[in-house]
Amino acid sequence: MKKLLPATLLLVALTAQADSYSLPKHAAFEEECSSCHMAYPPQMLHADSWRAMMGDLSHHFGSDASIDDQRRVAITNFLLAHAGGRKTGDTRDAQGKPLLRITQTARFEKKHRELPTATWQRASIKSPANCAACHTRAAAGEYSERWVQIPK
Amino acid sequence: MRYLLIIAATLFAATASAETPRDFLTRFEKEAGAAASAQRGARFFTSKQGGEWSCSSCHTDKPTQAGRHAKTEKAITPLAPAANAERFTDAAKVDKWFRRNCNDTLNRVCSAQEKADVMAWLLSLR
């Protein structure tokens, strides 16, 4: 029992850590990416997804999000430098193409699989891209279950 | 004398880089070659122009208030200069957002006349 406790604590600590992201700083990334939505942690997608996304900002999920080339290159380099690692998991579709939507990645789907469609559609949530609707500390990179509060 | 020149040049540079909302109205009217109409701007802003969204889908039809992104729900600070002193003070930002948002709402660029009309309306709001 005495041995179990530290092991359990370690496990809890590791699990908690897996759901929090360090938020590397970059002024242009923060300004440009958070003008229409929250600036998602770069670790949530692998480099190939970011590269594909930043290569076609004029058609960004149905919106024109184009920016000047100098900023586009700077933000791309920042995203590539901090892109996902092992815990990010698979971020490609069945055909092997890099996914652009974080919400379609295997990790996102696994973490949210118990949520019924109706919950997503609540006026208080509206979109799976609206992390902060339920993840009360998303702005600080904290996504652990402890800080989840699903609004009515 | 030389110092005076440097001070004058610095002052000039500072003035040139910071725009006021009125400067944009003047610029767009000049480009359009015609006076702006706030009434036409209001109509343009609040009704759909071929796309799925109008300007007011995100900025509300009373842009002295805060808005919300129609898709992501992200809060948008008021657009009318009377309610938000940061708006229309930076040419690069103004051009960037007109380019993108006209594309999203009209599937084309906005004409200088359309931009002048919107500016006139936004400036008339209190």
Tab-separated table of C-alpha atoms in Angstrom:
chain	number	residue	atom	x	y	z
A	1	MET	CA	0.000	0.000	0.000
A	2	LYS	CA	2.826	2.368	0.871
A	3	LYS	CA	4.359	1.658	-2.502
A	4	LEU	CA	1.068	2.105	-4.308
A	5	LEU	CA	0.524	5.650	-3.128
A	6	PRO	CA	3.591	7.226	-4.765
A	7	ALA	CA	2.885	5.220	-7.918
A	8	THR	CA	-0.696	6.495	-7.994
A	9	LEU	CA	0.429	10.057	-7.355
A	10	LEU	CA	2.941	9.807	-10.157
A	11	LEU	CA	0.279	8.452	-12.490
A	12	VAL	CA	-2.106	11.268	-11.568
A	13	ALA	CA	0.638	13.825	-12.072
A	14	LEU	CA	1.530	12.389	-15.468
A	15	THR	CA	-2.088	12.294	-16.581
A	16	ALA	CA	-2.642	15.856	-15.479
A	17	GLN	CA	0.480	16.951	-17.294
A	18	ALA	CA	-0.659	15.291	-20.494
A	19	ASP	CA	-3.645	17.622	-20.564
A	20	SER	CA	-1.801	20.860	-20.103
A	21	TYR	CA	0.225	22.692	-22.693
A	22	SER	CA	3.037	25.117	-22.202
A	23	LEU	CA	2.135	28.216	-24.165
A	24	PRO	CA	5.198	29.456	-26.044
A	25	LYS	CA	5.061	33.204	-26.668
A	26	HIS	CA	5.000	34.839	-30.072
A	27	ALA	CA	3.455	38.273	-30.573
A	28	ALA	CA	2.384	37.888	-34.228
A	29	PHE	CA	0.991	34.387	-33.603
A	30	GLU	CA	-1.083	35.635	-30.696
A	31	GLU	CA	-2.352	38.717	-32.487
A	32	GLU	CA	-3.208	37.115	-35.802
A	33	CYS	CA	-4.477	33.723	-34.669
A	34	SER	CA	-6.556	34.948	-31.771
A	35	SER	CA	-8.421	37.664	-33.631
A	36	CYS	CA	-11.163	35.224	-34.690
A	37	HIS	CA	-10.664	32.287	-32.332
A	38	MET	CA	-8.400	31.374	-29.454
A	39	ALA	CA	-4.778	30.792	-30.435
A	40	TYR	CA	-4.682	27.013	-30.133
A	41	PRO	CA	-1.531	25.491	-28.632
A	42	PRO	CA	0.899	24.676	-31.480
A	43	GLN	CA	1.464	21.242	-29.893
A	44	MET	CA	-2.064	20.147	-30.865
A	45	LEU	CA	-1.073	19.495	-34.496
A	46	HIS	CA	2.012	18.097	-36.160
A	47	ALA	CA	4.244	20.187	-38.424
A	48	ASP	CA	2.725	18.912	-41.680
A	49	SER	CA	-0.756	20.078	-40.619
A	50	TRP	CA	0.493	23.550	-39.701
A	51	ARG	CA	2.425	23.777	-42.947
A	52	ALA	CA	-0.670	22.901	-44.980
A	53	MET	CA	-2.849	25.333	-43.009
A	54	MET	CA	-0.438	28.246	-43.237
A	55	GLY	CA	-0.067	27.597	-46.965
A	56	ASP	CA	-3.703	28.446	-47.696
A	57	LEU	CA	-4.924	31.102	-45.280
A	58	SER	CA	-7.184	32.655	-47.929
A	59	HIS	CA	-9.404	29.593	-47.548
A	60	HIS	CA	-9.295	29.072	-43.802
A	61	PHE	CA	-12.296	26.923	-42.857
A	62	GLY	CA	-14.544	28.996	-45.110
A	63	SER	CA	-13.042	32.376	-44.204
A	64	ASP	CA	-10.390	34.571	-45.733
A	65	ALA	CA	-7.695	34.749	-43.044
A	66	SER	CA	-4.882	35.933	-45.309
A	67	ILE	CA	-2.024	37.918	-43.763
A	68	ASP	CA	1.062	39.559	-45.186
A	69	ASP	CA	3.856	37.235	-46.250
A	70	GLN	CA	6.392	38.378	-43.692
A	71	ARG	CA	4.066	37.548	-40.796
A	72	ARG	CA	2.898	34.345	-42.433
A	73	VAL	CA	6.466	33.038	-42.657
A	74	ALA	CA	7.290	34.112	-39.092
A	75	ILE	CA	4.176	32.457	-37.646
A	76	THR	CA	4.723	29.298	-39.718
A	77	ASN	CA	8.277	28.990	-38.386
A	78	PHE	CA	7.028	29.469	-34.843
A	79	LEU	CA	4.335	26.803	-35.273
A	80	LEU	CA	6.795	24.333	-36.807
A	81	ALA	CA	9.258	24.878	-33.961
A	82	HIS	CA	6.589	24.041	-31.356
A	83	ALA	CA	4.470	21.541	-33.287
A	84	GLY	CA	3.227	18.329	-31.717
A	85	GLY	CA	5.257	15.424	-30.429
A	86	ARG	CA	4.463	11.896	-29.308
A	87	LYS	CA	1.460	12.682	-27.119
A	88	THR	CA	-0.188	14.581	-29.971
A	89	GLY	CA	-0.930	11.236	-31.617
A	90	ASP	CA	-2.134	10.738	-35.156
A	91	THR	CA	-3.173	13.941	-36.917
A	92	ARG	CA	-3.680	12.516	-40.416
A	93	ASP	CA	-6.826	11.318	-42.114
A	94	ALA	CA	-7.445	7.779	-43.404
A	95	GLN	CA	-5.719	8.655	-46.689
A	96	GLY	CA	-2.650	9.905	-44.854
A	97	LYS	CA	-3.305	13.579	-45.552
A	98	PRO	CA	-2.536	15.971	-42.682
A	99	LEU	CA	-5.705	17.042	-40.860
A	100	LEU	CA	-6.307	20.761	-40.435
A	101	ARG	CA	-9.025	20.603	-37.808
A	102	ILE	CA	-7.784	19.821	-34.306
A	103	THR	CA	-11.297	18.547	-33.581
A	104	GLN	CA	-10.846	15.748	-36.137
A	105	THR	CA	-7.622	14.397	-34.693
A	106	ALA	CA	-7.608	10.990	-33.007
A	107	ARG	CA	-6.667	12.496	-29.642
A	108	PHE	CA	-9.494	15.044	-29.690
A	109	GLU	CA	-12.057	12.440	-30.718
A	110	LYS	CA	-10.911	10.004	-28.047
A	111	LYS	CA	-10.983	12.649	-25.323
A	112	HIS	CA	-14.468	13.866	-26.261
A	113	ARG	CA	-16.139	10.634	-27.368
A	114	GLU	CA	-18.593	10.505	-24.463
A	115	LEU	CA	-20.124	13.861	-25.387
A	116	PRO	CA	-23.440	13.679	-27.264
A	117	THR	CA	-23.966	15.854	-30.363
A	118	ALA	CA	-26.695	17.804	-28.580
A	119	THR	CA	-24.179	19.081	-26.037
A	120	TRP	CA	-21.971	20.555	-28.761
A	121	GLN	CA	-24.985	22.322	-30.215
A	122	ARG	CA	-25.901	24.190	-27.045
A	123	ALA	CA	-26.037	27.952	-27.560
A	124	SER	CA	-23.454	28.293	-24.806
A	125	ILE	CA	-20.965	26.101	-26.695
A	126	LYS	CA	-21.983	26.185	-30.362
A	127	SER	CA	-18.724	24.906	-31.815
A	128	PRO	CA	-16.140	22.273	-30.807
A	129	ALA	CA	-13.585	24.965	-31.658
A	130	ASN	CA	-14.839	26.980	-28.700
A	131	CYS	CA	-12.532	25.258	-26.166
A	132	ALA	CA	-13.020	27.843	-23.454
A	133	ALA	CA	-16.773	27.195	-23.317
A	134	CYS	CA	-16.061	24.091	-21.204
A	135	HIS	CA	-12.310	24.196	-20.523
A	136	THR	CA	-12.368	27.073	-18.091
A	137	ARG	CA	-8.588	27.415	-18.089
A	138	ALA	CA	-7.988	26.842	-21.809
A	139	ALA	CA	-6.484	30.305	-22.127
A	140	ALA	CA	-3.712	29.157	-19.779
A	141	GLY	CA	-3.177	25.920	-21.729
A	142	GLU	CA	-4.906	23.834	-19.034
A	143	TYR	CA	-7.254	21.200	-20.479
A	144	SER	CA	-7.365	18.648	-17.651
A	145	GLU	CA	-10.726	17.286	-16.590
A	146	ARG	CA	-10.393	19.055	-13.265
A	147	TRP	CA	-11.024	22.371	-15.010
A	148	VAL	CA	-13.905	21.250	-17.189
A	149	GLN	CA	-17.306	22.764	-16.564
A	150	ILE	CA	-19.873	21.986	-19.254
A	151	PRO	CA	-22.341	24.891	-19.442
A	152	LYS	CA	-26.104	24.346	-19.603
B	1	MET	CA	18.887	74.572	-36.267
B	2	ARG	CA	19.880	71.008	-37.024
B	3	TYR	CA	18.159	69.813	-33.837
B	4	LEU	CA	15.008	71.657	-34.794
B	5	LEU	CA	14.988	69.882	-38.130
B	6	ILE	CA	15.372	66.502	-36.454
B	7	ILE	CA	12.545	67.263	-34.044
B	8	ALA	CA	10.331	68.430	-36.897
B	9	ALA	CA	11.128	65.319	-38.929
B	10	THR	CA	10.386	63.039	-35.959
B	11	LEU	CA	7.097	64.783	-35.300
B	12	PHE	CA	6.164	64.478	-38.967
B	13	ALA	CA	7.009	60.758	-39.007
B	14	ALA	CA	4.929	60.169	-35.871
B	15	THR	CA	1.945	61.978	-37.369
B	16	ALA	CA	2.241	60.149	-40.677
B	17	SER	CA	2.201	56.667	-39.134
B	18	ALA	CA	-0.856	57.135	-36.896
B	19	GLU	CA	-4.124	57.581	-38.742
B	20	THR	CA	-7.465	58.733	-37.443
B	21	PRO	CA	-10.803	57.234	-38.517
B	22	ARG	CA	-11.581	60.448	-40.462
B	23	ASP	CA	-8.424	59.943	-42.558
B	24	PHE	CA	-9.899	56.715	-43.897
B	25	LEU	CA	-13.172	58.392	-44.810
B	26	THR	CA	-11.195	61.060	-46.689
B	27	ARG	CA	-9.028	58.452	-48.402
B	28	PHE	CA	-11.919	56.278	-49.566
B	29	GLU	CA	-13.972	59.264	-50.743
B	30	LYS	CA	-10.997	60.468	-52.730
B	31	GLU	CA	-10.488	57.017	-54.258
B	32	ALA	CA	-14.197	56.778	-55.090
B	33	GLY	CA	-14.298	60.293	-56.492
B	34	ALA	CA	-17.634	60.881	-54.762
B	35	ALA	CA	-19.010	61.845	-51.366
B	36	ALA	CA	-19.914	59.100	-48.893
B	37	SER	CA	-23.445	58.365	-47.684
B	38	ALA	CA	-23.886	57.192	-44.107
B	39	GLN	CA	-27.388	55.988	-44.944
B	40	ARG	CA	-26.127	53.819	-47.782
B	41	GLY	CA	-23.356	52.577	-45.470
B	42	ALA	CA	-25.894	51.492	-42.859
B	43	ARG	CA	-27.882	49.521	-45.416
B	44	PHE	CA	-24.741	47.906	-46.822
B	45	PHE	CA	-23.458	46.970	-43.367
B	46	THR	CA	-26.660	45.415	-42.037
B	47	SER	CA	-27.875	43.419	-45.048
B	48	LYS	CA	-26.420	40.371	-46.761
B	49	GLN	CA	-24.561	41.121	-49.974
B	50	GLY	CA	-24.542	37.719	-51.636
B	51	GLY	CA	-22.582	35.805	-49.028
B	52	GLU	CA	-23.799	33.841	-46.043
B	53	TRP	CA	-22.926	36.673	-43.665
B	54	SER	CA	-23.426	40.423	-43.528
B	55	CYS	CA	-21.047	42.724	-41.635
B	56	SER	CA	-23.537	42.756	-38.798
B	57	SER	CA	-23.490	38.949	-38.484
B	58	CYS	CA	-20.360	39.460	-36.383
B	59	HIS	CA	-20.326	43.194	-35.611
B	60	THR	CA	-24.086	43.416	-34.779
B	61	ASP	CA	-26.300	46.057	-36.404
B	62	LYS	CA	-25.284	48.481	-33.656
B	63	PRO	CA	-21.477	48.428	-33.857
B	64	THR	CA	-21.063	50.670	-30.823
B	65	GLN	CA	-21.701	47.381	-29.006
B	66	ALA	CA	-19.398	44.399	-28.771
B	67	GLY	CA	-20.016	41.624	-31.273
B	68	ARG	CA	-19.388	37.915	-31.572
B	69	HIS	CA	-17.783	35.912	-34.364
B	70	ALA	CA	-20.662	34.169	-36.169
B	71	LYS	CA	-18.820	30.870	-36.260
B	72	THR	CA	-16.347	30.703	-33.386
B	73	GLU	CA	-18.247	32.824	-30.835
B	74	LYS	CA	-15.111	34.793	-30.073
B	75	ALA	CA	-15.898	38.225	-28.592
B	76	ILE	CA	-15.288	41.169	-30.928
B	77	THR	CA	-14.703	44.650	-29.513
B	78	PRO	CA	-16.952	47.467	-30.842
B	79	LEU	CA	-16.156	48.656	-34.362
B	80	ALA	CA	-17.502	52.211	-34.151
B	81	PRO	CA	-14.717	54.698	-33.320
B	82	ALA	CA	-16.953	56.462	-30.765
B	83	ALA	CA	-17.021	53.269	-28.709
B	84	ASN	CA	-13.499	52.019	-29.370
B	85	ALA	CA	-10.588	54.426	-29.833
B	86	GLU	CA	-8.332	51.703	-31.257
B	87	ARG	CA	-10.434	51.208	-34.377
B	88	PHE	CA	-9.317	52.699	-37.701
B	89	THR	CA	-5.959	53.997	-36.482
B	90	ASP	CA	-3.667	51.691	-38.473
B	91	ALA	CA	-3.806	51.526	-42.287
B	92	ALA	CA	-2.319	48.022	-42.487
B	93	LYS	CA	-5.027	46.658	-40.194
B	94	VAL	CA	-7.817	48.531	-41.947
B	95	ASP	CA	-6.720	47.233	-45.355
B	96	LYS	CA	-6.260	43.697	-44.020
B	97	TRP	CA	-9.728	43.488	-42.507
B	98	PHE	CA	-11.550	45.108	-45.428
B	99	ARG	CA	-9.778	42.659	-47.765
B	100	ARG	CA	-10.704	39.587	-45.729
B	101	ASN	CA	-14.164	40.533	-44.559
B	102	CYS	CA	-15.350	41.830	-47.943
B	103	ASN	CA	-14.208	38.521	-49.393
B	104	ASP	CA	-16.185	36.645	-46.730
B	105	THR	CA	-19.395	38.662	-47.091
B	106	LEU	CA	-19.395	39.638	-50.791
B	107	ASN	CA	-17.018	37.095	-52.362
B	108	ARG	CA	-15.124	40.056	-53.826
B	109	VAL	CA	-13.252	43.164	-52.768
B	110	CYS	CA	-15.272	46.177	-51.625
B	111	SER	CA	-15.326	49.251	-53.830
B	112	ALA	CA	-13.891	52.505	-52.497
B	113	GLN	CA	-17.450	53.888	-52.459
B	114	GLU	CA	-18.687	51.016	-50.285
B	115	LYS	CA	-15.828	51.512	-47.842
B	116	ALA	CA	-16.408	55.273	-47.757
B	117	ASP	CA	-20.115	54.734	-47.037
B	118	VAL	CA	-19.386	52.298	-44.199
B	119	MET	CA	-16.834	54.701	-42.715
B	120	ALA	CA	-19.341	57.568	-42.871
B	121	TRP	CA	-21.939	55.479	-41.071
B	122	LEU	CA	-19.536	54.181	-38.419
B	123	LEU	CA	-18.341	57.739	-37.775
B	124	SER	CA	-21.925	58.942	-37.368
B	125	LEU	CA	-22.639	56.467	-34.556
B	126	ARG	CA	-22.522	57.773	-31.006
